[in-house]
mmCIF file of C-alpha atoms and ligand atoms in Angstrom:
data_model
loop_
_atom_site.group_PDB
_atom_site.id
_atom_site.type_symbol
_atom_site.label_atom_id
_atom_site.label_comp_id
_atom_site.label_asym_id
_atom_site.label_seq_id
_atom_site.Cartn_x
_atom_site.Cartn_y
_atom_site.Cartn_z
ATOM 1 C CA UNK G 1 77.694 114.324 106.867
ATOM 2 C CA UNK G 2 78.877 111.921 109.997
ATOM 3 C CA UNK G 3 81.393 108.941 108.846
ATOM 4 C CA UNK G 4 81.899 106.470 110.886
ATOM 5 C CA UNK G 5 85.357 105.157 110.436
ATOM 6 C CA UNK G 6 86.504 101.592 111.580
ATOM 7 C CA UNK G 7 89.933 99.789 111.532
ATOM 8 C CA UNK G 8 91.511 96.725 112.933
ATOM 9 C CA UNK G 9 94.209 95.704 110.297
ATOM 10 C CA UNK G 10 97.131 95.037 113.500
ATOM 11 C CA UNK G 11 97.308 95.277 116.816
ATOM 12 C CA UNK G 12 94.834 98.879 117.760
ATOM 13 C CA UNK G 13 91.165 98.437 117.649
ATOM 14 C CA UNK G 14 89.830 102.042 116.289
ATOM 15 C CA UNK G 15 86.566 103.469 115.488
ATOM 16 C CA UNK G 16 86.333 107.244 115.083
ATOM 17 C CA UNK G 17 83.336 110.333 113.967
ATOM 18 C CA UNK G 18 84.215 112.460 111.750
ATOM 19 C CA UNK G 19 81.437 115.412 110.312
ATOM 20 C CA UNK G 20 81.903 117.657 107.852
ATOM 21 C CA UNK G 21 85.816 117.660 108.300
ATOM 22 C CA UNK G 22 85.711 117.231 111.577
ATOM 23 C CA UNK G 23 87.201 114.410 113.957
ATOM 24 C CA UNK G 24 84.389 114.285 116.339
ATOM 25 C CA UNK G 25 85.938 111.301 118.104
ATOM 26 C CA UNK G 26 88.887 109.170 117.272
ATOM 27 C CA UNK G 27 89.220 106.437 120.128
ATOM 28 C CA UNK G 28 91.798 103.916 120.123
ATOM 29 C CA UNK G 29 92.505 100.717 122.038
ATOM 30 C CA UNK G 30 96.128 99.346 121.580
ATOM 31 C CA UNK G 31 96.470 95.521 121.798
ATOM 32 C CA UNK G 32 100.299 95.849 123.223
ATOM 33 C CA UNK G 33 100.298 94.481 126.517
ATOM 34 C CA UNK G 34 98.823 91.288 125.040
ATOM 35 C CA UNK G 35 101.546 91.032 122.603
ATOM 36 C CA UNK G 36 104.695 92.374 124.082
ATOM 37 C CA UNK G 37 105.409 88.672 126.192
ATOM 38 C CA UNK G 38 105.763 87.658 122.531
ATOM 39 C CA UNK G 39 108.103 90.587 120.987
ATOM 40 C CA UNK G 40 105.941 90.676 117.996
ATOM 41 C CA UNK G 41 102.166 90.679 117.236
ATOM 42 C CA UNK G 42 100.315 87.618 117.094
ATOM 43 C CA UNK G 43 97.333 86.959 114.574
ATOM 44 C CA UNK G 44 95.151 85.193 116.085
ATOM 45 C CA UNK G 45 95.410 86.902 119.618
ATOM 46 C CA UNK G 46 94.868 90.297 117.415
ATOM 47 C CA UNK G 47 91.703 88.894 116.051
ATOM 48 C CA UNK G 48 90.487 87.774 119.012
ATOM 49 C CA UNK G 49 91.007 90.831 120.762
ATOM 50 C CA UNK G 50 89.505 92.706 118.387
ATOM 51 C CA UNK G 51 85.929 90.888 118.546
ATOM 52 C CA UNK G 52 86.454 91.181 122.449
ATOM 53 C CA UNK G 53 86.387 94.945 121.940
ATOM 54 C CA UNK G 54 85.137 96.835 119.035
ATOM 55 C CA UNK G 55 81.714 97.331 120.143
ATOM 56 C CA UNK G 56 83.107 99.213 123.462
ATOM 57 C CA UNK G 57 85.602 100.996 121.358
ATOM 58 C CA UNK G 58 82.459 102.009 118.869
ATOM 59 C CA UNK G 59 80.847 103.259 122.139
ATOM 60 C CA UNK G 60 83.582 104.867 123.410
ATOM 61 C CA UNK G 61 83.460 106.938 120.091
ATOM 62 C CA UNK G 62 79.888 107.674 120.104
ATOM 63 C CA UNK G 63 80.322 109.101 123.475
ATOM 64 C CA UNK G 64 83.333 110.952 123.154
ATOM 65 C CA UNK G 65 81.340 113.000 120.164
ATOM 66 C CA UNK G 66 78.331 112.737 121.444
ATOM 67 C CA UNK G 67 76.201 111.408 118.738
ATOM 68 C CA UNK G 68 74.076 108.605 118.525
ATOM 69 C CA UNK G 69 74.488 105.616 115.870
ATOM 70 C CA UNK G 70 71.129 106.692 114.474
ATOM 71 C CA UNK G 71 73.027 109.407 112.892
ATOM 72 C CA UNK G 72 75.619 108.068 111.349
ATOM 73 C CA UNK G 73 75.383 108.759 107.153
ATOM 74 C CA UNK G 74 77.724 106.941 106.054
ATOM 75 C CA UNK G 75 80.383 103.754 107.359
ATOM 76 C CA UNK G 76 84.114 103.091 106.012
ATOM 77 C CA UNK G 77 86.516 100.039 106.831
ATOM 78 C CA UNK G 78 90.210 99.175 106.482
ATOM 79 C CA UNK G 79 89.953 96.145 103.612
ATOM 80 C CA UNK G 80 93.863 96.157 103.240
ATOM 81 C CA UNK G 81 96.610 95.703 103.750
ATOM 82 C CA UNK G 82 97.424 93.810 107.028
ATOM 83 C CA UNK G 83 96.247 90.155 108.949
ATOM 84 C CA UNK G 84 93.687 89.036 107.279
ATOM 85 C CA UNK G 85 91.678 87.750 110.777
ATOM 86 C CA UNK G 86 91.966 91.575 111.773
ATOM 87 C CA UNK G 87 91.032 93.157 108.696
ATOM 88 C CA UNK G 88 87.707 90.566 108.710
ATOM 89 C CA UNK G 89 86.322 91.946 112.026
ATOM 90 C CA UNK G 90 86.371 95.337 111.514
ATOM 91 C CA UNK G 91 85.049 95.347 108.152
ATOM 92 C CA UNK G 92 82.436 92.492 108.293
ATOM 93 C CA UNK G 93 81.335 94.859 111.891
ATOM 94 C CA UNK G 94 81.470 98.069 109.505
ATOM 95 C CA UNK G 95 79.623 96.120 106.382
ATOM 96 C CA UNK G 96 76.666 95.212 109.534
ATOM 97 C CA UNK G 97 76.382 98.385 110.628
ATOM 98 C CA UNK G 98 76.019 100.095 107.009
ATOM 99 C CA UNK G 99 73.680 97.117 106.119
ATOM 100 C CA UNK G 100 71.470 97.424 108.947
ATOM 101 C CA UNK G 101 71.319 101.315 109.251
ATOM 102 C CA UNK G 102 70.912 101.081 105.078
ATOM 103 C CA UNK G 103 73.485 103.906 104.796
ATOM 104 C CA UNK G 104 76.701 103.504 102.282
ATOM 105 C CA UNK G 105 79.829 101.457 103.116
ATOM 106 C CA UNK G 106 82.869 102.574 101.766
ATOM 107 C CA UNK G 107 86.057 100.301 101.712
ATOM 108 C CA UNK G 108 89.365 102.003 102.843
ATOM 109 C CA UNK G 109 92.955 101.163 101.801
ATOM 110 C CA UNK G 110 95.061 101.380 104.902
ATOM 111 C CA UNK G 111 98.242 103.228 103.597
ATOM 112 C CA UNK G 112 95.948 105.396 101.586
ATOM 113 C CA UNK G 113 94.241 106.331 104.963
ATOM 114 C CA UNK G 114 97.683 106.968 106.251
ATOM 115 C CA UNK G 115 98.781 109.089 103.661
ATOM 116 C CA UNK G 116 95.328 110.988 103.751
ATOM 117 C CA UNK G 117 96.082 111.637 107.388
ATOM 118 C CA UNK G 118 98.592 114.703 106.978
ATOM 119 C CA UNK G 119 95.458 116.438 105.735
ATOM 120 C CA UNK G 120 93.824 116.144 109.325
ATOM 121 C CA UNK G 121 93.539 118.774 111.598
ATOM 122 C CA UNK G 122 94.629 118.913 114.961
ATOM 123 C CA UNK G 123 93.073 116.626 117.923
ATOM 124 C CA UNK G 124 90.793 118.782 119.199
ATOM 125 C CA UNK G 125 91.153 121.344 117.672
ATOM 126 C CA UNK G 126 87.576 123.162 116.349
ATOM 127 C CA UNK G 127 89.486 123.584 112.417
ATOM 128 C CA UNK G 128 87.155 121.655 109.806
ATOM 129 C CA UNK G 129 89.597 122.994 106.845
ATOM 130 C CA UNK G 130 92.323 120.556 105.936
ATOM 131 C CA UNK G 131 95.623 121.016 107.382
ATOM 132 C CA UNK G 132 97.147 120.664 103.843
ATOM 133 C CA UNK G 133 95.710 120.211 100.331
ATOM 134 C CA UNK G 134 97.212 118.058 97.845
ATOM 135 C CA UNK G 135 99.670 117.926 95.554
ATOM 136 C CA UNK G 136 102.405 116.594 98.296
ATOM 137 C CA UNK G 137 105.063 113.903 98.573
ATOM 138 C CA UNK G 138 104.346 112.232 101.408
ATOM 139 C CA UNK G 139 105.945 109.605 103.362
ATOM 140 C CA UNK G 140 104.918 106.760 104.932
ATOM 141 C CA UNK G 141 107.079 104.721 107.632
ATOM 142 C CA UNK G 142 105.132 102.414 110.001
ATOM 143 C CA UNK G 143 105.843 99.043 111.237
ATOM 144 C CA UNK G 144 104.377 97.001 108.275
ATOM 145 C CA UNK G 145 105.146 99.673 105.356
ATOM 146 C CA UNK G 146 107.843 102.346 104.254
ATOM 147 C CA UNK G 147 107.156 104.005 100.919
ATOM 148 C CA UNK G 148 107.127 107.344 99.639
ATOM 149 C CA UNK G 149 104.202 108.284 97.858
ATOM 150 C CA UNK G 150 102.652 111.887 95.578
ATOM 151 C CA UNK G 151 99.173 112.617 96.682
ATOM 152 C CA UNK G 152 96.899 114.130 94.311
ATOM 153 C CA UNK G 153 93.903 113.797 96.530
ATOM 154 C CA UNK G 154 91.781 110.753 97.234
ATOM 155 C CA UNK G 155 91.987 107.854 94.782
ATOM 156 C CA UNK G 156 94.699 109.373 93.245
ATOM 157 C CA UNK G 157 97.772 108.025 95.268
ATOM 158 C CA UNK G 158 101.132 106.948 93.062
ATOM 159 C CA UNK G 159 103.871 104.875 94.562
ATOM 160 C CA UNK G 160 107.271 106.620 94.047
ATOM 161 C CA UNK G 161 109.894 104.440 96.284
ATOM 162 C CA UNK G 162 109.809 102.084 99.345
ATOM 163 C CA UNK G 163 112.012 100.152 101.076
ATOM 164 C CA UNK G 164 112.952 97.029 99.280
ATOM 165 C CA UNK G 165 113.659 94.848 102.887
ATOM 166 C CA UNK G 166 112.175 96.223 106.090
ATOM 167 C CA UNK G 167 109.859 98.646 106.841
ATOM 168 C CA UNK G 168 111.885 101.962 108.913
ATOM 169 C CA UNK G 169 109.534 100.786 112.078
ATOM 170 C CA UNK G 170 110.610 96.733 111.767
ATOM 171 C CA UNK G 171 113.856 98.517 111.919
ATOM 172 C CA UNK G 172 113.599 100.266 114.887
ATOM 173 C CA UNK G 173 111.949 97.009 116.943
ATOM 174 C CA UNK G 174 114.441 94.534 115.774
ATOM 175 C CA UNK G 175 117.771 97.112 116.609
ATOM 176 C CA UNK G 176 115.966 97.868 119.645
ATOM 177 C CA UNK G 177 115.944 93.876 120.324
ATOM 178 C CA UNK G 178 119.909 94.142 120.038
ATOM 179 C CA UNK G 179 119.920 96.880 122.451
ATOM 180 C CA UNK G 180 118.401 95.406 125.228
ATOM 181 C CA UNK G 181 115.242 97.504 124.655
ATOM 182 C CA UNK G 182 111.035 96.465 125.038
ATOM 183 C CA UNK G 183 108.889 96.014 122.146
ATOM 184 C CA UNK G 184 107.583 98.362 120.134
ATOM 185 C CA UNK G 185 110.920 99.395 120.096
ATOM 186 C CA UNK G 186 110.765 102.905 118.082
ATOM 187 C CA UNK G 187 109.823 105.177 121.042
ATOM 188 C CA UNK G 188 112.702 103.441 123.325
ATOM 189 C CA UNK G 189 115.035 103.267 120.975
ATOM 190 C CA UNK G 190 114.224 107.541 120.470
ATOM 191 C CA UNK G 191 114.221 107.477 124.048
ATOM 192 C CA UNK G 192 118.049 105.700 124.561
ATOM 193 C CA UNK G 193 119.235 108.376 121.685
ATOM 194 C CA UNK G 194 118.758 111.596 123.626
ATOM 195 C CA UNK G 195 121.846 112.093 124.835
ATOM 196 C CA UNK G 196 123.928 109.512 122.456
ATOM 197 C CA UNK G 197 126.246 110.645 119.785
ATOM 198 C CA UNK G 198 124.647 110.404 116.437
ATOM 199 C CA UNK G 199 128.141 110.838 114.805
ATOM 200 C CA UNK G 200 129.600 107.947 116.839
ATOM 201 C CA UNK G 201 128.742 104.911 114.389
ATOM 202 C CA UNK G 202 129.052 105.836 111.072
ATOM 203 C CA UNK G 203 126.116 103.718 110.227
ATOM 204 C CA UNK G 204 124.948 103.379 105.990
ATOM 205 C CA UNK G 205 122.291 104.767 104.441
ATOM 206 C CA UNK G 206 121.308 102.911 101.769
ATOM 207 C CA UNK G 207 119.774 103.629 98.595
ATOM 208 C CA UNK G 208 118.777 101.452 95.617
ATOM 209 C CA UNK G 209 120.903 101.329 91.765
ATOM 210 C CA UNK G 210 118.371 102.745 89.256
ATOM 211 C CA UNK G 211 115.265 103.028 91.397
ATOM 212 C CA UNK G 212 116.070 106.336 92.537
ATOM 213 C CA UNK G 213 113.920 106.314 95.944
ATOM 214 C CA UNK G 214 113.914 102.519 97.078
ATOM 215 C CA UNK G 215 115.581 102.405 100.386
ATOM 216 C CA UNK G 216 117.071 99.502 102.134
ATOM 217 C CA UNK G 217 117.815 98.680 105.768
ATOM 218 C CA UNK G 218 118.829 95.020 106.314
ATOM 219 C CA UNK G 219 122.380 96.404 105.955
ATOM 220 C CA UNK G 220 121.819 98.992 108.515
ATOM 221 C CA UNK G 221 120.370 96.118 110.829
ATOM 222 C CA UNK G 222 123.543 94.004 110.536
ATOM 223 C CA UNK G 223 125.977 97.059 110.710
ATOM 224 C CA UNK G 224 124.289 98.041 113.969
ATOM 225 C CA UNK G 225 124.802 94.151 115.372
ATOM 226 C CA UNK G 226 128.581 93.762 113.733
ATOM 227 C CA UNK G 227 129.148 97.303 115.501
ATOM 228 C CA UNK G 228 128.048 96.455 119.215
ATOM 229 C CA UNK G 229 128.636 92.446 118.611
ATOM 230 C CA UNK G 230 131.677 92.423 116.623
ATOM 231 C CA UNK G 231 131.733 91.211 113.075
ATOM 232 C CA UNK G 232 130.052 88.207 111.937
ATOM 233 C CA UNK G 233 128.796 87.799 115.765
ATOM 234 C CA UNK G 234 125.655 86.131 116.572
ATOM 235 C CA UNK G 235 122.683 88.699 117.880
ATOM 236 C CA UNK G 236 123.063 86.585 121.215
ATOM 237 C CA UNK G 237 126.767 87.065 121.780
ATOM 238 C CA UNK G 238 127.524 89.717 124.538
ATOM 239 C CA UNK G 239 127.715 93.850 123.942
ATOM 240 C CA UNK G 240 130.943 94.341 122.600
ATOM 241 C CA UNK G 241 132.741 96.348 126.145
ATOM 242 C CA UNK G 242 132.678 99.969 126.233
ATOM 243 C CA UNK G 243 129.291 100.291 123.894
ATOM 244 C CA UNK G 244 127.280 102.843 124.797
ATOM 245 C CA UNK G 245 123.799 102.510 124.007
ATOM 246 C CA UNK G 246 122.743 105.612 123.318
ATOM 247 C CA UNK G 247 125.430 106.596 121.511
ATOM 248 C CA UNK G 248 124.398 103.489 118.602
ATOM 249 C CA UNK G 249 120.752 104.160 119.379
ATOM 250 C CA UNK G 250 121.290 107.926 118.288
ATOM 251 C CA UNK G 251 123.653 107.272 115.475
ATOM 252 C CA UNK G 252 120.965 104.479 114.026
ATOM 253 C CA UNK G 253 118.337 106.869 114.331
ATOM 254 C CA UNK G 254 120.215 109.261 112.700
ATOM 255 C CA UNK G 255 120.837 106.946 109.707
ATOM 256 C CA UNK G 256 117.093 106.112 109.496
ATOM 257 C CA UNK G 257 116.073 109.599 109.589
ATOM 258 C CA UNK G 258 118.963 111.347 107.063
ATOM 259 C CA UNK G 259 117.929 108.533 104.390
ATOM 260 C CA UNK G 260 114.384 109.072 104.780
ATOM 261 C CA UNK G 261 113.950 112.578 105.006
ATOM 262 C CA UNK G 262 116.647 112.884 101.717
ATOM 263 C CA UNK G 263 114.584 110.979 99.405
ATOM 264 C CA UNK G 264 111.229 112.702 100.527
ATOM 265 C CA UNK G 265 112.890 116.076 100.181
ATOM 266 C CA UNK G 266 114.391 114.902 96.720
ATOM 267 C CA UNK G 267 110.917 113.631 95.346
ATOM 268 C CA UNK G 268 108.976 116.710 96.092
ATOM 269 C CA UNK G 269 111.458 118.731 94.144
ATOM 270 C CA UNK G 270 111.790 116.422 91.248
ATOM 271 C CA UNK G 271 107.943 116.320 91.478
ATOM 272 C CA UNK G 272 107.528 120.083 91.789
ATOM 273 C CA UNK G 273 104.959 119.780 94.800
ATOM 274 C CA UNK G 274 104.457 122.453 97.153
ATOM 275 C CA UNK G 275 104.674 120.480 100.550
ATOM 276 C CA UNK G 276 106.094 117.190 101.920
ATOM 277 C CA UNK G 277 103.929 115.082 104.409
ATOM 278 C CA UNK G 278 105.142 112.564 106.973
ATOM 279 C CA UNK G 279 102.936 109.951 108.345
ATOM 280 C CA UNK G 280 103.032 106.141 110.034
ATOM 281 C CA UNK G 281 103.690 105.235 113.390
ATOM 282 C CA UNK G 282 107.814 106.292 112.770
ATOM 283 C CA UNK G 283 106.544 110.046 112.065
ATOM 284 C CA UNK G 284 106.116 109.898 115.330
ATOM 285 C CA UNK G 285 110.120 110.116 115.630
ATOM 286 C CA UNK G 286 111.396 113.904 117.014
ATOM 287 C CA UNK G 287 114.442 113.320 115.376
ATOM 288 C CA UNK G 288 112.766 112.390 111.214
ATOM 289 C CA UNK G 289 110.108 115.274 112.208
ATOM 290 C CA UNK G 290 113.039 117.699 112.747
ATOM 291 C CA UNK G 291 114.921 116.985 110.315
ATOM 292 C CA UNK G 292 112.168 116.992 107.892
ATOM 293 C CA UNK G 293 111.103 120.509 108.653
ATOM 294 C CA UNK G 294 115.081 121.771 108.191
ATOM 295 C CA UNK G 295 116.029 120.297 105.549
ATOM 296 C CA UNK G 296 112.483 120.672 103.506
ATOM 297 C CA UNK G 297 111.884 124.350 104.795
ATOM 298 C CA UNK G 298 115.394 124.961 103.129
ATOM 299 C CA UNK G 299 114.038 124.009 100.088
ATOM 300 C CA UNK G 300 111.213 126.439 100.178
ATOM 301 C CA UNK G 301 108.707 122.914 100.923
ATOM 302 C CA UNK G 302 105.599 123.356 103.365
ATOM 303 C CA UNK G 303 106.554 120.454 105.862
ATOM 304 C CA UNK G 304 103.120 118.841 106.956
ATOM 305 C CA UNK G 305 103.691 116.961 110.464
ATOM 306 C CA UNK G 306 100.942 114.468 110.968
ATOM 307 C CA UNK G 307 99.677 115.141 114.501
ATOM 308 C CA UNK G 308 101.313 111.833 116.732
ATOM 309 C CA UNK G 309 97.546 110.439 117.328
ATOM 310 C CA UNK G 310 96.966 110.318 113.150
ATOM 311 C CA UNK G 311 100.291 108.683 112.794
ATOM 312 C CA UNK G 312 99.844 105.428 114.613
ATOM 313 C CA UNK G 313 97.043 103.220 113.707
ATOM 314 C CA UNK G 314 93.884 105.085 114.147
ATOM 315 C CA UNK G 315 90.098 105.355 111.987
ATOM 316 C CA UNK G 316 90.069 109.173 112.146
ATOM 317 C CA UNK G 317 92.183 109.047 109.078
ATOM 318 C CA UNK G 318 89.516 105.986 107.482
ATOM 319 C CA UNK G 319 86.528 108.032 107.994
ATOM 320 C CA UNK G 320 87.955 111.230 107.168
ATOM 321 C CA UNK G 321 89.094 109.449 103.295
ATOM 322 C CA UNK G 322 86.039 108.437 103.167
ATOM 323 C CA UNK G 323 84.617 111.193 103.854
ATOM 324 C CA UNK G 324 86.453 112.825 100.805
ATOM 325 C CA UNK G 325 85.911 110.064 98.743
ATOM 326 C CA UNK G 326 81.939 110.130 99.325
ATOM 327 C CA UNK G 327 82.117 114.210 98.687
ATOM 328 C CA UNK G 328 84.333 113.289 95.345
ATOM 329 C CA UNK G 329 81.198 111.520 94.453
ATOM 330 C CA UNK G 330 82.755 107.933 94.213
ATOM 331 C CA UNK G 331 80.680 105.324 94.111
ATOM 332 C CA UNK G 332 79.906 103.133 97.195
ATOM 333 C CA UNK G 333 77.390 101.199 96.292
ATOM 334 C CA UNK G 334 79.723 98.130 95.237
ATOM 335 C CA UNK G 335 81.618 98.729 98.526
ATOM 336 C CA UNK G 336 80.181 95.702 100.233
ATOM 337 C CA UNK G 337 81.353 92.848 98.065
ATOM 338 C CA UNK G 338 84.974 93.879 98.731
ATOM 339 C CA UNK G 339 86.796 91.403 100.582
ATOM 340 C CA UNK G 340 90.068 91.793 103.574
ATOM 341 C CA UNK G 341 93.248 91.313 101.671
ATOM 342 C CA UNK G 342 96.824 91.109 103.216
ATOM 343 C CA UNK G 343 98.511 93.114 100.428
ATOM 344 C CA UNK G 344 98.057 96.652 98.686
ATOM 345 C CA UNK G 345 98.639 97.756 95.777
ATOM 346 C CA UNK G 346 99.859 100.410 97.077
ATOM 347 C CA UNK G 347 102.747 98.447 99.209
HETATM 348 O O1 LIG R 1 101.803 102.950 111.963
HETATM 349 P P1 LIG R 1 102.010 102.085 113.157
HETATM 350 O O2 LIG R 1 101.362 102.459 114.441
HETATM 351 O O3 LIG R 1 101.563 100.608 112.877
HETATM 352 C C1 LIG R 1 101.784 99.965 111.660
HETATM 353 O O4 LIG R 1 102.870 99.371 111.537
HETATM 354 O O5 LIG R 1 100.890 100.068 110.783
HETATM 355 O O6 LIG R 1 103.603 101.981 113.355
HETATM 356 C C2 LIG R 1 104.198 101.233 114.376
HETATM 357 C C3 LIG R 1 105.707 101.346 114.211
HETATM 358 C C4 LIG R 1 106.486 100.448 115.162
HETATM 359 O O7 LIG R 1 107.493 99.773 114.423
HETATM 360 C C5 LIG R 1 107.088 101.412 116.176
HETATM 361 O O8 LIG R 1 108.306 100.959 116.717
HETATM 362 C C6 LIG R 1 107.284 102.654 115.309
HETATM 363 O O9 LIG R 1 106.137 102.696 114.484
HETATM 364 N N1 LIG R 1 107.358 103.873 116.115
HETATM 365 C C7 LIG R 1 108.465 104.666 116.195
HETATM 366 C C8 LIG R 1 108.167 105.684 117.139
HETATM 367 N N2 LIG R 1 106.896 105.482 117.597
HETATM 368 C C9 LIG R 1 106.420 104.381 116.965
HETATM 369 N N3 LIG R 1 109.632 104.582 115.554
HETATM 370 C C10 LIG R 1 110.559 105.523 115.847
HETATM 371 N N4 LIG R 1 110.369 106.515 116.749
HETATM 372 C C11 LIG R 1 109.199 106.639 117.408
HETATM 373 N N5 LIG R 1 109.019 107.612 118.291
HETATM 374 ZN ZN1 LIG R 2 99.386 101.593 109.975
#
């Protein structure tokens, strides 16, 4: 069976083929240039973009596996969460192609997709087995969205904690603002900690009173500004003298990474799962993947790195739910009327 995945929920345009368990094609066109002047993502230059190029992106794919559209059995869209004007293009161009080819549609939640990712193999790779099979604990920490989450398999996805303020990767672009660094900030701010002393700031990592794995890091935030500002300091006022940046850079990171990979690690044992799974554009991170893998193969856990091109935003990890969903034997015949939405339930 060939899946064609789509999904435009921020700022990457992605359209990937995936057969029989295998990622055929997973091409991806970031939006960041266009955005970076602004230090953030803009809506309506993300939907705009988006219409400019998801039919060369969808050709791009098509190439790249060399299939034709003619072939495709069945199409799958990111409905939610993220910008609404996103979400609408790729799924009202996904809900068109499935119409007009009169093959089944199948509506993907975003973080779901993400979470399903840790079960892809390898890019490029010839493997059509999964990397993993569920039960896991897997978490998620991308620019939009932390949470941890057990994964039963698709459409069975539970919520265990998340971060009750900002997501780890809002974290890492607004501390990277304070250091002087360019947006997205996460792989400069990884970047300015090689070398730095992670023990220099002894940053907090905070967890939540009575909901044992809600994280928070709006303190961190301010502890990293009070420490290279001076307390109660504007973010404008001048580095504090003698700050070395990769010396806060690393011990942020570190802070980030400890508290993350401590409640994943926790979960799966409280959960008795197997294997813990780290996905989101923050998985990405040396340091979190590192630590994950020490502190989880300690505790006799498989540690499941999501390959770096199924962590960011990508539809290999849409078409490839899909595609489980559609073997599952869900139903996609209602798919269509399902409308973009900014939340999740799973957020
Ligand atoms: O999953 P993603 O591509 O997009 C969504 O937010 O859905 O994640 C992007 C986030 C950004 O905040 C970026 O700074 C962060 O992931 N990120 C990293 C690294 N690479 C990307 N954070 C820390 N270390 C990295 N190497
Ligand atoms: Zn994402």
């Amino acid at each position: 069976m060939l899946v064609l995945g789509v999904e435009s929920s921020c700022d990457e345009t992605a359209v990937a083929l995936v057969e029989d368990g295998r990622v055929l094609a997973s091409a991806v066109r970031s939006q960041i240039e266009r955005h970076a002047p602004f230090g953030g993502v803009v809506p309506d230059i993300a939907a705009r973009a988006h219409s400019e190029v998801i039919d060369l992106v969808a050709d791009e794919a098509f190439r790249a596996a060399g299939r034709a559209p003619a072939q495709v059995d069945a199409v799958a869209a990111t409905r939610a969460p993220g910008l609404v004007n996103c979400l609408v293009v790729g799924l009202s161009w996904g809900k068109g192609f499935a119409v007009a080819r009169d093959v089944p549609f199948v509506a993907i939640d975003h973080l779901e997709a993400h979470v399903h990712a840790c079960t892809l193999p390898p890019p490029g790779s010839d493997d059509a087995g999964p990397a993993v099979a569920p039960p896991l604990v897997a978490l998620l920490a991308s620019g939009g969205h932390t949470g941890l989450y057990r994964y039963d398999g698709p459409g069975q996805v539970r919520r265990l904690g998340r971060t009750v303020d900002d997501a780890a990767g809002e974290a890492f672009d607004k501390v990277a603002i304070l250091l002087g660094l360019p947006y997205p900030g996460g792989p400069h701010v990884e970047a300015a900690a090689r070398g730095g002393d992670p023990r220099a700031y002894a940053f907090p990592r905070a967890r939540v009173k009575r909901r044992k794995y809600d994280v928070s890091f709006s303190g961190l935030k301010t502890a990293v500004l009070y420490g290279t500002r001076g307390r109660n300091q504007p973010k404008e006022a001048p580095l504090l003298p003698g700050t070395v940046v990769a010396d806060v850079a690393a011990s942020f990171q570190e802070a980030v990474c400890d508290l993350l990979v401590d409640v994943t690690v926790e979960a799966a044992l409280e959960e008795g799962v197997p294997a813990i799974a780290l996905g989101g554009g923050v998985a990405c991170n040396g340091r979190l993947r590192a630590l994950a893998r020490e502190r989880g193969e300690a505790q006799g856990l498989r540690v499941v790195l999501t390959p770096p091109a199924y962590c960011t935003d990508n539809a290999a990890m849409v078409a490839a739910l899909a595609a489980a969903r559609l073997r599952a034997g869900a139903p996609a015949d209602d798919e269509l009327s399902r409308f973009a939405e900014a939340r999740s339930e799973l957020a």
